[in-house]
Amino acid sequence: MRSKGTRRPVVTSADAAVASIPTGATVAMTGAGGGILEPEALLTALETRFLGAGEPRDLTVVYALGMGDRMGGGTGRFAHPGMVSRVIGGLWTWSPELRELARREQLEAYALPGGVISQLFREIGARRPGLITTVGLGTFADPRCGGGRFTARGAAELVELVEFDGQEYLRYKPFRVDVALVRGDTMDRNGNIGWAGEAAQLDATSVAQAARASGGLVIAQVKNISDGVLDPHVVHLPAPLVDMVVEVPGQWQTHAGEYDDRLCRSGAPAPDAISASSPSGARAIIARRAAAEVGRGGVLNVGFGIPSLVIDALVAAGRSEDNTVLIEQGIIGGRPLSGDLFGAAIHPEVVHSSTTQFDLINGGLIDTTCLGMAQIDASGSVNVSRIAGEINGPGGFVEISQSADSVIFCGTFTADGLDVDVVAGRLCIRREGRLRKFVRTVEQVTFSGPHATARGQRVLVVTERAVFRLVDGGLELVEVAPGVDIERDILSHMDFVPLIDSPAQMDPDLLESVAARAVS
């Protein structure tokens, strides 16, 4: 901790900084998949200390968005028996090592909506009595549906049902944060930290606030320590909020490279920055069909995977300027990246905190969102958070899907081995996927169809062979691709029978440009 009367954070080494973290501490972190704003040097030093000295042990780790590289980095640094006793995360898929510990019941595993965790950090930082919100009602986060618990081990109740003026809410309970691990770009001579060279801000300020209000320790990793003074508009971690700073000159902006100016500067994208990628097969059909549902002049959100390809489809159709694109990491405008760098954008117009971004999302700023789906059932409920018993977590899925005016779920009709082709403008299914997505009851509810119906949301489900919409009675089949037989190719691969009236034919033009065969 800093000495009383000292304004500037103490500059120290990563090893010395993490030596201040005690056994049993609750450690809150910021970061996003692809290495965006992840304090990797601090995490590496913490892992090294545990492997060498056997401490600190029994940590509780809390983070909002996915962190890691699927190769032991990020939250994977904690994936050693005894190092952590509890993990509360918004997205687990970036760390297969940590998921394996959860599968073996070697830690208490919880997942909560990513925005909830970010905003709960803010509430803890303001010493308020938790986060009270409708986010998560009717989903796995609802205490009537598990309260975010993914392992039998662990009895902590992180959320409770409350009521005000006859309306149900969830109260996500506050907790003490002993240590915050955050990252910035530059610390100036006054000890203030800014993010001018970072691809995102995420929730670093909220994470630091939570630790400070709890009487905890704030450790920041930065690339540079400057003798100058930062522009006050780029400072997001004021000096009094931070205890220790570790300078890491080799810090990379993302896992893709040390620095890419396009990810943190506005400007007109160069032609190569806006050229569309070329998805093929089922993925291309889905992206093009979903893009046809996106209007003009609104705010568009896309999720990870196939939904992110909707941006490519819009670019290919000459519609890149039709909408303002928003992603939950705090980016508005620009061209969002896909794949492992999802969460950053080329030439963003706005880069602010993900905590604030979730306020905008919950307030209804998104007109249309395109999201993925792992399972969907007869009621229109969707699961992406738990697959075959494996913990995935929702990321920002819950907030976005509950608040957008129009929700378009995008995914292949079946999974694991689906092979399709387009022949003479007709869809040909060469091999069916081994896993069904249209199931009688989803394994876990990440999006509640009945709640969406009650809210009057417009909900579509777009696959390569069929389109469904959510109506009062459940899912209705409204469109079928040319070449697809309803009984053979649709109903025989569903665990329930959807409503069927007079489904239209999918526009053949969507298929004609998809000539390449692909395995999805």
Short mmCIF file of C-alpha atoms in Angstrom, two decimals:
data_model
loop_
_atom_site.label_atom_id
_atom_site.label_comp_id
_atom_site.label_asym_id
_atom_site.label_seq_id
_atom_site.Cartn_x
_atom_site.Cartn_y
_atom_site.Cartn_z
CA MET A 1 0.00 0.00 0.00
CA ARG A 2 1.13 3.57 -0.56
CA SER A 3 2.42 5.54 2.41
CA LYS A 4 0.08 8.15 3.82
CA GLY A 5 0.63 11.52 2.21
CA THR A 6 2.07 9.99 -0.96
CA ARG A 7 0.15 11.12 -4.03
CA ARG A 8 1.90 9.05 -6.65
CA PRO A 9 1.57 5.25 -6.85
CA VAL A 10 4.64 3.22 -5.94
CA VAL A 11 6.52 1.97 -9.01
CA THR A 12 7.69 -1.59 -8.45
CA SER A 13 8.30 -4.93 -10.16
CA ALA A 14 5.60 -7.42 -11.02
CA ASP A 15 7.07 -9.94 -8.58
CA ALA A 16 7.09 -7.43 -5.73
CA ALA A 17 3.58 -6.27 -6.52
CA VAL A 18 1.97 -9.72 -6.49
CA ALA A 19 3.85 -10.61 -3.29
CA SER A 20 1.37 -8.23 -1.62
CA ILE A 21 -1.57 -10.49 -2.51
CA PRO A 22 -2.48 -12.65 0.51
CA THR A 23 -3.92 -16.14 0.64
CA GLY A 24 -7.71 -16.11 0.55
CA ALA A 25 -7.94 -12.74 -1.21
CA THR A 26 -10.68 -11.79 -3.64
CA VAL A 27 -8.96 -10.65 -6.82
CA ALA A 28 -10.91 -8.62 -9.39
CA MET A 29 -9.49 -8.17 -12.89
CA THR A 30 -10.21 -6.48 -16.16
CA GLY A 31 -9.54 -7.75 -19.66
CA ALA A 32 -11.13 -9.25 -22.73
CA GLY A 33 -10.34 -12.11 -25.06
CA GLY A 34 -7.50 -11.59 -27.48
CA GLY A 35 -5.35 -9.91 -24.84
CA ILE A 36 -7.32 -6.67 -24.83
CA LEU A 37 -6.38 -4.74 -21.66
CA GLU A 38 -5.29 -7.94 -19.88
CA PRO A 39 -2.59 -7.37 -17.21
CA GLU A 40 -0.70 -10.43 -18.39
CA ALA A 41 2.62 -9.57 -16.73
CA LEU A 42 0.89 -9.39 -13.35
CA LEU A 43 -0.98 -12.64 -13.93
CA THR A 44 2.21 -14.40 -15.03
CA ALA A 45 4.06 -13.19 -11.94
CA LEU A 46 1.21 -14.34 -9.71
CA GLU A 47 1.23 -17.79 -11.31
CA THR A 48 5.02 -18.03 -10.96
CA ARG A 49 4.81 -17.11 -7.29
CA PHE A 50 2.20 -19.78 -6.61
CA LEU A 51 4.13 -22.49 -8.46
CA GLY A 52 7.33 -21.58 -6.64
CA ALA A 53 6.16 -20.68 -3.15
CA GLY A 54 2.74 -22.31 -2.99
CA GLU A 55 1.04 -19.01 -2.28
CA PRO A 56 -1.21 -17.17 -2.44
CA ARG A 57 -3.77 -19.97 -2.21
CA ASP A 58 -7.55 -20.21 -2.14
CA LEU A 59 -8.13 -17.04 -4.12
CA THR A 60 -11.53 -15.88 -5.32
CA VAL A 61 -11.20 -14.56 -8.87
CA VAL A 62 -13.81 -12.23 -10.40
CA TYR A 63 -13.90 -10.85 -13.95
CA ALA A 64 -16.63 -9.67 -16.31
CA LEU A 65 -15.54 -10.54 -19.84
CA GLY A 66 -13.52 -13.42 -21.30
CA MET A 67 -9.81 -13.34 -20.49
CA GLY A 68 -7.13 -15.57 -21.95
CA ASP A 69 -5.66 -17.08 -25.09
CA ARG A 70 -6.82 -20.73 -24.77
CA MET A 71 -3.16 -21.62 -24.17
CA GLY A 72 -2.75 -20.96 -20.46
CA GLY A 73 -2.72 -17.15 -20.51
CA GLY A 74 -5.19 -14.77 -18.89
CA THR A 75 -7.41 -16.54 -16.37
CA GLY A 76 -5.61 -19.75 -17.32
CA ARG A 77 -2.79 -18.54 -15.04
CA PHE A 78 -5.02 -19.47 -12.08
CA ALA A 79 -5.71 -23.00 -13.30
CA HIS A 80 -3.69 -24.84 -10.67
CA PRO A 81 -5.30 -26.95 -7.94
CA GLY A 82 -5.32 -25.01 -4.70
CA MET A 83 -4.57 -21.63 -6.23
CA VAL A 84 -8.23 -20.64 -6.51
CA SER A 85 -11.24 -21.76 -4.52
CA ARG A 86 -13.91 -19.76 -6.35
CA VAL A 87 -14.26 -18.14 -9.77
CA ILE A 88 -17.04 -15.73 -10.73
CA GLY A 89 -16.76 -14.96 -14.43
CA GLY A 90 -18.82 -13.56 -17.23
CA LEU A 91 -17.25 -15.75 -19.93
CA TRP A 92 -15.18 -18.90 -19.39
CA THR A 93 -14.42 -20.06 -22.92
CA TRP A 94 -11.02 -18.35 -23.18
CA SER A 95 -9.56 -20.62 -20.48
CA PRO A 96 -10.08 -24.35 -21.10
CA GLU A 97 -7.74 -25.04 -18.18
CA LEU A 98 -9.98 -23.23 -15.70
CA ARG A 99 -13.06 -24.89 -17.16
CA GLU A 100 -11.44 -28.26 -16.57
CA LEU A 101 -10.97 -27.48 -12.87
CA ALA A 102 -14.65 -26.54 -12.73
CA ARG A 103 -15.62 -29.77 -14.48
CA ARG A 104 -13.66 -31.73 -11.87
CA GLU A 105 -15.34 -29.78 -9.03
CA GLN A 106 -11.93 -28.52 -7.88
CA LEU A 107 -13.28 -25.02 -7.44
CA GLU A 108 -16.60 -23.24 -6.99
CA ALA A 109 -17.67 -22.06 -10.43
CA TYR A 110 -20.13 -19.24 -11.01
CA ALA A 111 -21.09 -17.36 -14.14
CA LEU A 112 -23.09 -14.15 -14.19
CA PRO A 113 -23.99 -11.76 -17.01
CA GLY A 114 -20.89 -9.79 -17.98
CA GLY A 115 -22.57 -6.41 -17.66
CA VAL A 116 -23.88 -7.35 -14.24
CA ILE A 117 -20.36 -8.04 -13.01
CA SER A 118 -18.99 -4.80 -14.48
CA GLN A 119 -21.77 -2.76 -12.95
CA LEU A 120 -21.57 -4.62 -9.65
CA PHE A 121 -17.93 -3.49 -9.45
CA ARG A 122 -19.20 0.07 -9.83
CA GLU A 123 -21.83 -0.40 -7.12
CA ILE A 124 -19.24 -1.89 -4.76
CA GLY A 125 -16.98 1.05 -5.57
CA ALA A 126 -19.72 3.48 -4.54
CA ARG A 127 -20.53 1.43 -1.42
CA ARG A 128 -24.09 0.82 -2.54
CA PRO A 129 -26.08 -2.30 -1.56
CA GLY A 130 -25.39 -4.29 -4.71
CA LEU A 131 -26.85 -4.09 -8.21
CA ILE A 132 -30.64 -4.14 -8.53
CA THR A 133 -31.78 -4.86 -12.08
CA THR A 134 -34.14 -6.88 -14.24
CA VAL A 135 -31.16 -8.34 -16.12
CA GLY A 136 -31.17 -12.11 -15.73
CA LEU A 137 -34.80 -12.62 -14.74
CA GLY A 138 -36.00 -15.96 -16.07
CA THR A 139 -32.46 -17.06 -16.95
CA PHE A 140 -29.79 -19.20 -15.28
CA ALA A 141 -28.81 -16.14 -13.19
CA ASP A 142 -32.23 -16.04 -11.53
CA PRO A 143 -31.99 -17.70 -8.08
CA ARG A 144 -35.04 -19.77 -9.03
CA CYS A 145 -32.94 -21.20 -11.89
CA GLY A 146 -29.62 -21.72 -10.13
CA GLY A 147 -28.40 -18.20 -9.40
CA GLY A 148 -25.35 -18.56 -11.62
CA ARG A 149 -23.93 -21.62 -9.84
CA PHE A 150 -22.29 -24.15 -12.17
CA THR A 151 -20.80 -26.63 -9.69
CA ALA A 152 -22.26 -28.66 -6.86
CA ARG A 153 -19.42 -27.39 -4.75
CA GLY A 154 -20.11 -24.02 -3.16
CA ALA A 155 -23.08 -22.66 -1.29
CA ALA A 156 -22.70 -18.93 -1.81
CA GLU A 157 -25.89 -17.16 -2.86
CA LEU A 158 -24.74 -14.36 -5.14
CA VAL A 159 -28.16 -13.10 -6.18
CA GLU A 160 -31.60 -12.79 -4.65
CA LEU A 161 -35.08 -12.05 -5.94
CA VAL A 162 -36.58 -8.77 -4.70
CA GLU A 163 -39.74 -6.82 -5.49
CA PHE A 164 -40.48 -3.10 -5.75
CA ASP A 165 -43.90 -1.69 -6.59
CA GLY A 166 -45.08 -5.09 -7.73
CA GLN A 167 -42.15 -5.58 -10.14
CA GLU A 168 -39.60 -8.38 -9.79
CA TYR A 169 -35.89 -7.54 -9.78
CA LEU A 170 -32.67 -9.35 -9.06
CA ARG A 171 -30.26 -8.01 -6.48
CA TYR A 172 -26.70 -9.08 -7.17
CA LYS A 173 -25.01 -8.90 -3.80
CA PRO A 174 -21.87 -6.84 -3.15
CA PHE A 175 -18.68 -8.43 -1.87
CA ARG A 176 -15.30 -7.26 -0.65
CA VAL A 177 -12.59 -6.83 -3.31
CA ASP A 178 -9.14 -7.23 -1.78
CA VAL A 179 -7.05 -6.73 -4.92
CA ALA A 180 -7.68 -5.14 -8.33
CA LEU A 181 -5.41 -6.05 -11.25
CA VAL A 182 -5.83 -3.57 -14.10
CA ARG A 183 -3.91 -2.28 -17.10
CA GLY A 184 -3.37 1.02 -18.86
CA ASP A 185 -1.15 2.48 -21.53
CA THR A 186 0.79 5.29 -19.83
CA MET A 187 1.31 6.70 -16.34
CA ASP A 188 2.34 10.35 -16.25
CA ARG A 189 4.59 12.13 -13.74
CA ASN A 190 1.60 12.82 -11.49
CA GLY A 191 0.71 9.14 -11.29
CA ASN A 192 -2.40 9.37 -13.46
CA ILE A 193 -2.99 6.52 -15.92
CA GLY A 194 -4.52 6.76 -19.38
CA TRP A 195 -5.57 4.46 -22.20
CA ALA A 196 -4.75 6.45 -25.32
CA GLY A 197 -2.91 3.53 -26.90
CA GLU A 198 -5.30 0.77 -25.86
CA ALA A 199 -8.01 -0.85 -27.95
CA ALA A 200 -10.60 -0.60 -25.15
CA GLN A 201 -11.16 0.74 -21.64
CA LEU A 202 -13.43 -2.07 -20.47
CA ASP A 203 -14.27 -1.82 -16.75
CA ALA A 204 -10.81 -1.04 -15.36
CA THR A 205 -11.99 2.07 -13.50
CA SER A 206 -14.90 0.20 -11.90
CA VAL A 207 -12.63 -2.69 -10.87
CA ALA A 208 -10.19 -0.26 -9.24
CA GLN A 209 -13.03 1.61 -7.53
CA ALA A 210 -14.32 -1.64 -6.04
CA ALA A 211 -10.97 -2.45 -4.48
CA ARG A 212 -10.42 1.09 -3.20
CA ALA A 213 -13.86 1.25 -1.55
CA SER A 214 -13.22 -2.16 0.04
CA GLY A 215 -9.95 -0.97 1.54
CA GLY A 216 -8.09 -3.19 -0.89
CA LEU A 217 -5.05 -2.90 -3.11
CA VAL A 218 -5.01 -1.57 -6.70
CA ILE A 219 -2.13 -2.76 -8.90
CA ALA A 220 -1.84 -1.38 -12.43
CA GLN A 221 0.31 -2.59 -15.31
CA VAL A 222 1.36 0.05 -17.87
CA LYS A 223 3.49 0.11 -20.99
CA ASN A 224 5.11 3.49 -20.35
CA ILE A 225 5.93 5.80 -17.46
CA SER A 226 6.17 9.35 -18.78
CA ASP A 227 7.88 12.46 -17.44
CA GLY A 228 5.12 14.50 -19.03
CA VAL A 229 1.50 15.11 -18.09
CA LEU A 230 -1.37 13.33 -19.79
CA ASP A 231 -4.28 15.14 -21.38
CA PRO A 232 -6.93 15.01 -18.63
CA HIS A 233 -9.46 13.68 -21.12
CA VAL A 234 -7.54 10.42 -21.55
CA VAL A 235 -7.01 9.78 -17.82
CA HIS A 236 -9.32 7.09 -16.46
CA LEU A 237 -7.34 5.92 -13.45
CA PRO A 238 -6.51 8.96 -11.29
CA ALA A 239 -3.40 8.65 -9.15
CA PRO A 240 -5.21 8.49 -5.77
CA LEU A 241 -7.00 5.34 -6.94
CA VAL A 242 -3.85 3.30 -7.59
CA ASP A 243 -1.36 1.87 -5.08
CA MET A 244 1.27 0.19 -7.25
CA VAL A 245 2.34 0.48 -10.88
CA VAL A 246 4.41 -2.02 -12.84
CA GLU A 247 6.02 -0.79 -16.05
CA VAL A 248 6.08 -3.39 -18.84
CA PRO A 249 7.74 -1.86 -21.94
CA GLY A 250 7.06 -5.01 -23.96
CA GLN A 251 3.32 -4.90 -23.27
CA TRP A 252 1.28 -5.78 -26.36
CA GLN A 253 -1.95 -3.99 -27.22
CA THR A 254 -3.53 -7.35 -28.17
CA HIS A 255 -2.29 -10.89 -28.75
CA ALA A 256 -2.04 -9.96 -32.45
CA GLY A 257 0.75 -7.44 -31.98
CA GLU A 258 2.42 -4.74 -29.94
CA TYR A 259 0.47 -1.85 -31.41
CA ASP A 260 -2.01 -1.11 -34.18
CA ASP A 261 -2.88 2.57 -34.45
CA ARG A 262 -6.17 1.75 -36.19
CA LEU A 263 -7.57 0.17 -33.03
CA CYS A 264 -7.40 3.33 -30.94
CA ARG A 265 -7.75 6.18 -33.43
CA SER A 266 -10.75 7.46 -35.33
CA GLY A 267 -10.57 8.10 -39.04
CA ALA A 268 -11.84 6.93 -42.38
CA PRO A 269 -11.08 3.21 -42.74
CA ALA A 270 -8.70 2.34 -45.54
CA PRO A 271 -10.16 0.13 -48.28
CA ASP A 272 -8.46 -2.97 -46.93
CA ALA A 273 -9.91 -2.27 -43.49
CA ILE A 274 -13.48 -2.42 -44.69
CA SER A 275 -13.24 -5.14 -47.29
CA ALA A 276 -15.41 -8.06 -46.36
CA SER A 277 -14.06 -11.47 -45.48
CA SER A 278 -15.40 -14.40 -47.46
CA PRO A 279 -17.30 -16.87 -45.29
CA SER A 280 -18.67 -19.78 -47.25
CA GLY A 281 -21.27 -22.50 -47.02
CA ALA A 282 -23.78 -22.44 -44.18
CA ARG A 283 -22.07 -19.56 -42.39
CA ALA A 284 -22.29 -17.34 -45.46
CA ILE A 285 -25.96 -18.14 -46.03
CA ILE A 286 -26.82 -17.36 -42.41
CA ALA A 287 -24.86 -14.10 -42.40
CA ARG A 288 -26.43 -12.89 -45.64
CA ARG A 289 -29.95 -13.86 -44.55
CA ALA A 290 -29.57 -12.16 -41.15
CA ALA A 291 -28.14 -9.03 -42.82
CA ALA A 292 -31.32 -8.81 -44.87
CA GLU A 293 -33.23 -8.29 -41.59
CA VAL A 294 -31.07 -5.36 -40.51
CA GLY A 295 -32.69 -2.02 -41.21
CA ARG A 296 -31.06 1.34 -41.85
CA GLY A 297 -30.25 4.24 -39.57
CA GLY A 298 -30.21 2.32 -36.32
CA VAL A 299 -27.80 0.89 -33.77
CA LEU A 300 -26.61 -2.62 -34.57
CA ASN A 301 -24.90 -5.08 -32.25
CA VAL A 302 -23.27 -8.34 -33.31
CA GLY A 303 -22.01 -11.19 -31.19
CA PHE A 304 -19.07 -13.54 -31.51
CA GLY A 305 -18.82 -16.16 -34.26
CA ILE A 306 -21.36 -16.36 -37.08
CA PRO A 307 -23.16 -13.16 -35.93
CA SER A 308 -19.96 -11.15 -36.44
CA LEU A 309 -20.05 -12.21 -40.11
CA VAL A 310 -23.22 -10.16 -40.54
CA ILE A 311 -20.93 -7.12 -40.66
CA ASP A 312 -19.04 -8.72 -43.56
CA ALA A 313 -22.32 -9.40 -45.35
CA LEU A 314 -23.39 -5.78 -44.94
CA VAL A 315 -20.03 -4.55 -46.24
CA ALA A 316 -20.26 -6.88 -49.24
CA ALA A 317 -23.71 -5.48 -49.97
CA GLY A 318 -22.42 -1.89 -49.86
CA ARG A 319 -24.22 -1.21 -46.59
CA SER A 320 -21.30 -0.59 -44.24
CA GLU A 321 -22.56 2.92 -43.41
CA ASP A 322 -26.21 1.99 -42.88
CA ASN A 323 -26.00 1.60 -39.11
CA THR A 324 -23.89 2.51 -36.10
CA VAL A 325 -22.30 -0.63 -34.71
CA LEU A 326 -21.98 -1.13 -30.95
CA ILE A 327 -20.23 -3.92 -29.05
CA GLU A 328 -20.31 -4.46 -25.32
CA GLN A 329 -16.59 -3.89 -24.73
CA GLY A 330 -17.26 -0.14 -24.91
CA ILE A 331 -16.81 0.43 -28.64
CA ILE A 332 -19.23 2.43 -30.79
CA GLY A 333 -18.67 2.89 -34.51
CA GLY A 334 -15.80 1.71 -36.65
CA ARG A 335 -15.46 -1.81 -37.99
CA PRO A 336 -15.57 -4.48 -35.25
CA LEU A 337 -13.02 -7.24 -35.64
CA SER A 338 -14.02 -10.89 -35.57
CA GLY A 339 -12.35 -14.05 -34.34
CA ASP A 340 -9.89 -13.80 -31.46
CA LEU A 341 -9.83 -10.00 -31.65
CA PHE A 342 -13.57 -9.64 -31.21
CA GLY A 343 -13.94 -6.74 -28.77
CA ALA A 344 -11.78 -4.29 -30.72
CA ALA A 345 -12.64 -2.26 -33.81
CA ILE A 346 -10.81 -0.56 -36.65
CA HIS A 347 -11.16 3.22 -36.36
CA PRO A 348 -13.76 3.31 -33.57
CA GLU A 349 -15.76 6.51 -33.13
CA VAL A 350 -16.21 6.07 -29.37
CA VAL A 351 -14.11 4.15 -26.85
CA HIS A 352 -15.54 4.40 -23.36
CA SER A 353 -15.99 2.06 -20.42
CA SER A 354 -17.87 -1.20 -20.81
CA THR A 355 -19.65 -0.33 -17.56
CA THR A 356 -21.15 2.73 -19.25
CA GLN A 357 -21.78 0.74 -22.41
CA PHE A 358 -23.95 -1.70 -20.49
CA ASP A 359 -25.96 1.24 -19.13
CA LEU A 360 -26.65 2.25 -22.73
CA ILE A 361 -27.47 -1.33 -23.68
CA ASN A 362 -29.85 -1.82 -20.75
CA GLY A 363 -31.44 1.53 -21.59
CA GLY A 364 -32.51 0.26 -24.99
CA LEU A 365 -29.96 1.87 -27.30
CA ILE A 366 -29.64 -1.23 -29.51
CA ASP A 367 -32.20 -1.50 -32.29
CA THR A 368 -31.06 -4.85 -33.68
CA THR A 369 -28.71 -7.51 -32.38
CA CYS A 370 -27.40 -10.63 -34.09
CA LEU A 371 -26.39 -13.28 -31.56
CA GLY A 372 -25.36 -16.92 -31.61
CA MET A 373 -27.24 -19.93 -30.32
CA ALA A 374 -26.19 -23.36 -29.09
CA GLN A 375 -29.67 -24.67 -28.26
CA ILE A 376 -33.21 -23.40 -28.70
CA ASP A 377 -36.45 -24.97 -27.51
CA ALA A 378 -40.14 -24.88 -28.34
CA SER A 379 -40.75 -21.83 -26.13
CA GLY A 380 -38.07 -19.84 -27.95
CA SER A 381 -35.65 -19.98 -25.02
CA VAL A 382 -31.98 -20.05 -26.05
CA ASN A 383 -28.93 -21.54 -24.36
CA VAL A 384 -25.35 -20.43 -24.92
CA SER A 385 -24.07 -20.55 -21.33
CA ARG A 386 -23.85 -24.29 -20.57
CA ILE A 387 -23.28 -26.95 -23.22
CA ALA A 388 -23.11 -30.68 -22.40
CA GLY A 389 -22.45 -29.77 -18.78
CA GLU A 390 -19.55 -27.51 -19.73
CA ILE A 391 -19.50 -23.96 -18.37
CA ASN A 392 -19.39 -21.29 -21.06
CA GLY A 393 -20.90 -18.25 -19.39
CA PRO A 394 -22.89 -15.61 -21.27
CA GLY A 395 -20.55 -12.64 -21.70
CA GLY A 396 -22.83 -9.72 -22.59
CA PHE A 397 -25.46 -11.99 -24.16
CA VAL A 398 -28.07 -11.62 -21.41
CA GLU A 399 -28.09 -7.82 -21.29
CA ILE A 400 -28.06 -7.47 -25.07
CA SER A 401 -30.72 -10.09 -25.80
CA GLN A 402 -33.06 -8.73 -23.12
CA SER A 403 -32.85 -5.10 -24.18
CA ALA A 404 -32.62 -4.94 -27.99
CA ASP A 405 -35.79 -4.16 -29.91
CA SER A 406 -35.08 -6.89 -32.46
CA VAL A 407 -33.09 -10.07 -31.76
CA ILE A 408 -31.80 -12.27 -34.57
CA PHE A 409 -30.32 -15.56 -33.42
CA CYS A 410 -27.86 -16.89 -35.98
CA GLY A 411 -26.58 -20.45 -36.17
CA THR A 412 -26.41 -23.64 -38.16
CA PHE A 413 -29.43 -25.92 -37.88
CA THR A 414 -27.32 -28.75 -36.48
CA ALA A 415 -23.75 -28.75 -35.17
CA ASP A 416 -20.59 -30.85 -35.21
CA GLY A 417 -19.98 -32.01 -38.76
CA LEU A 418 -22.67 -30.26 -40.80
CA ASP A 419 -21.61 -30.18 -44.47
CA VAL A 420 -23.66 -28.20 -47.00
CA ASP A 421 -23.31 -27.14 -50.59
CA VAL A 422 -25.21 -24.92 -52.99
CA VAL A 423 -25.98 -26.53 -56.33
CA ALA A 424 -27.86 -24.61 -59.02
CA GLY A 425 -29.27 -22.21 -56.44
CA ARG A 426 -30.55 -24.99 -54.18
CA LEU A 427 -29.26 -25.99 -50.76
CA CYS A 428 -27.83 -29.51 -50.65
CA ILE A 429 -27.14 -31.06 -47.25
CA ARG A 430 -24.23 -33.43 -47.80
CA ARG A 431 -23.89 -34.49 -44.18
CA GLU A 432 -26.01 -33.64 -41.18
CA GLY A 433 -24.44 -32.41 -37.96
CA ARG A 434 -24.29 -34.87 -35.09
CA LEU A 435 -25.74 -32.50 -32.51
CA ARG A 436 -29.27 -31.17 -32.52
CA LYS A 437 -29.81 -27.52 -31.65
CA PHE A 438 -33.61 -27.51 -31.69
CA VAL A 439 -34.31 -29.40 -28.47
CA ARG A 440 -37.37 -30.03 -26.35
CA THR A 441 -35.93 -28.15 -23.38
CA VAL A 442 -32.67 -26.21 -23.35
CA GLU A 443 -30.01 -27.36 -20.91
CA GLN A 444 -29.91 -23.87 -19.45
CA VAL A 445 -31.87 -20.69 -20.16
CA THR A 446 -29.65 -17.80 -21.25
CA PHE A 447 -32.48 -16.05 -23.11
CA SER A 448 -36.07 -16.58 -22.00
CA GLY A 449 -38.53 -16.94 -24.86
CA PRO A 450 -41.60 -16.44 -22.62
CA HIS A 451 -40.12 -13.26 -21.14
CA ALA A 452 -39.33 -11.97 -24.64
CA THR A 453 -42.88 -12.65 -25.75
CA ALA A 454 -44.22 -10.77 -22.73
CA ARG A 455 -41.93 -7.83 -23.56
CA GLY A 456 -43.10 -7.79 -27.17
CA GLN A 457 -39.64 -8.29 -28.61
CA ARG A 458 -39.19 -9.17 -32.25
CA VAL A 459 -37.24 -12.44 -32.29
CA LEU A 460 -36.04 -14.35 -35.36
CA VAL A 461 -33.96 -17.51 -35.64
CA VAL A 462 -31.93 -17.69 -38.85
CA THR A 463 -30.28 -20.92 -40.00
CA GLU A 464 -28.88 -22.01 -43.36
CA ARG A 465 -32.07 -23.92 -44.24
CA ALA A 466 -34.92 -22.24 -42.36
CA VAL A 467 -36.04 -19.09 -40.58
CA PHE A 468 -38.29 -19.08 -37.52
CA ARG A 469 -39.96 -16.29 -35.58
CA LEU A 470 -41.14 -16.22 -31.99
CA VAL A 471 -44.89 -15.81 -31.59
CA ASP A 472 -47.27 -16.24 -28.66
CA GLY A 473 -47.48 -19.99 -29.19
CA GLY A 474 -43.74 -20.58 -29.55
CA LEU A 475 -41.56 -20.86 -32.65
CA GLU A 476 -43.15 -20.57 -36.07
CA LEU A 477 -41.44 -21.78 -39.25
CA VAL A 478 -41.72 -18.85 -41.66
CA GLU A 479 -39.15 -19.51 -44.39
CA VAL A 480 -37.44 -22.47 -46.04
CA ALA A 481 -34.39 -22.47 -48.32
CA PRO A 482 -34.76 -23.72 -51.91
CA GLY A 483 -34.00 -27.42 -52.10
CA VAL A 484 -34.98 -28.10 -48.49
CA ASP A 485 -37.74 -30.58 -47.67
CA ILE A 486 -39.60 -29.59 -44.50
CA GLU A 487 -40.14 -33.12 -43.23
CA ARG A 488 -36.78 -34.61 -44.23
CA ASP A 489 -34.44 -31.69 -43.56
CA ILE A 490 -36.19 -29.75 -40.79
CA LEU A 491 -38.76 -31.61 -38.70
CA SER A 492 -36.81 -34.87 -38.56
CA HIS A 493 -33.93 -33.00 -36.92
CA MET A 494 -35.99 -31.21 -34.27
CA ASP A 495 -37.15 -32.51 -30.88
CA PHE A 496 -40.39 -30.57 -31.18
CA VAL A 497 -42.78 -29.54 -33.93
CA PRO A 498 -42.87 -25.79 -34.58
CA LEU A 499 -45.93 -23.87 -35.67
CA ILE A 500 -46.29 -24.10 -39.44
CA ASP A 501 -48.70 -22.12 -41.59
CA SER A 502 -47.47 -21.20 -45.05
CA PRO A 503 -43.69 -20.77 -44.92
CA ALA A 504 -42.20 -18.68 -47.70
CA GLN A 505 -39.19 -19.60 -49.81
CA MET A 506 -35.86 -18.06 -48.86
CA ASP A 507 -34.60 -15.63 -51.50
CA PRO A 508 -32.66 -17.76 -54.03
CA ASP A 509 -30.23 -14.87 -54.57
CA LEU A 510 -28.89 -15.48 -51.06
CA LEU A 511 -27.77 -18.93 -52.15
CA GLU A 512 -26.54 -18.23 -55.64
CA SER A 513 -23.50 -16.28 -54.44
CA VAL A 514 -22.57 -19.01 -51.97
CA ALA A 515 -20.96 -21.55 -54.25
CA ALA A 516 -18.10 -22.73 -52.06
CA ARG A 517 -18.64 -25.88 -50.07
CA ALA A 518 -17.91 -25.65 -46.36
CA VAL A 519 -18.00 -27.74 -43.23
CA SER A 520 -19.51 -25.92 -40.26
#
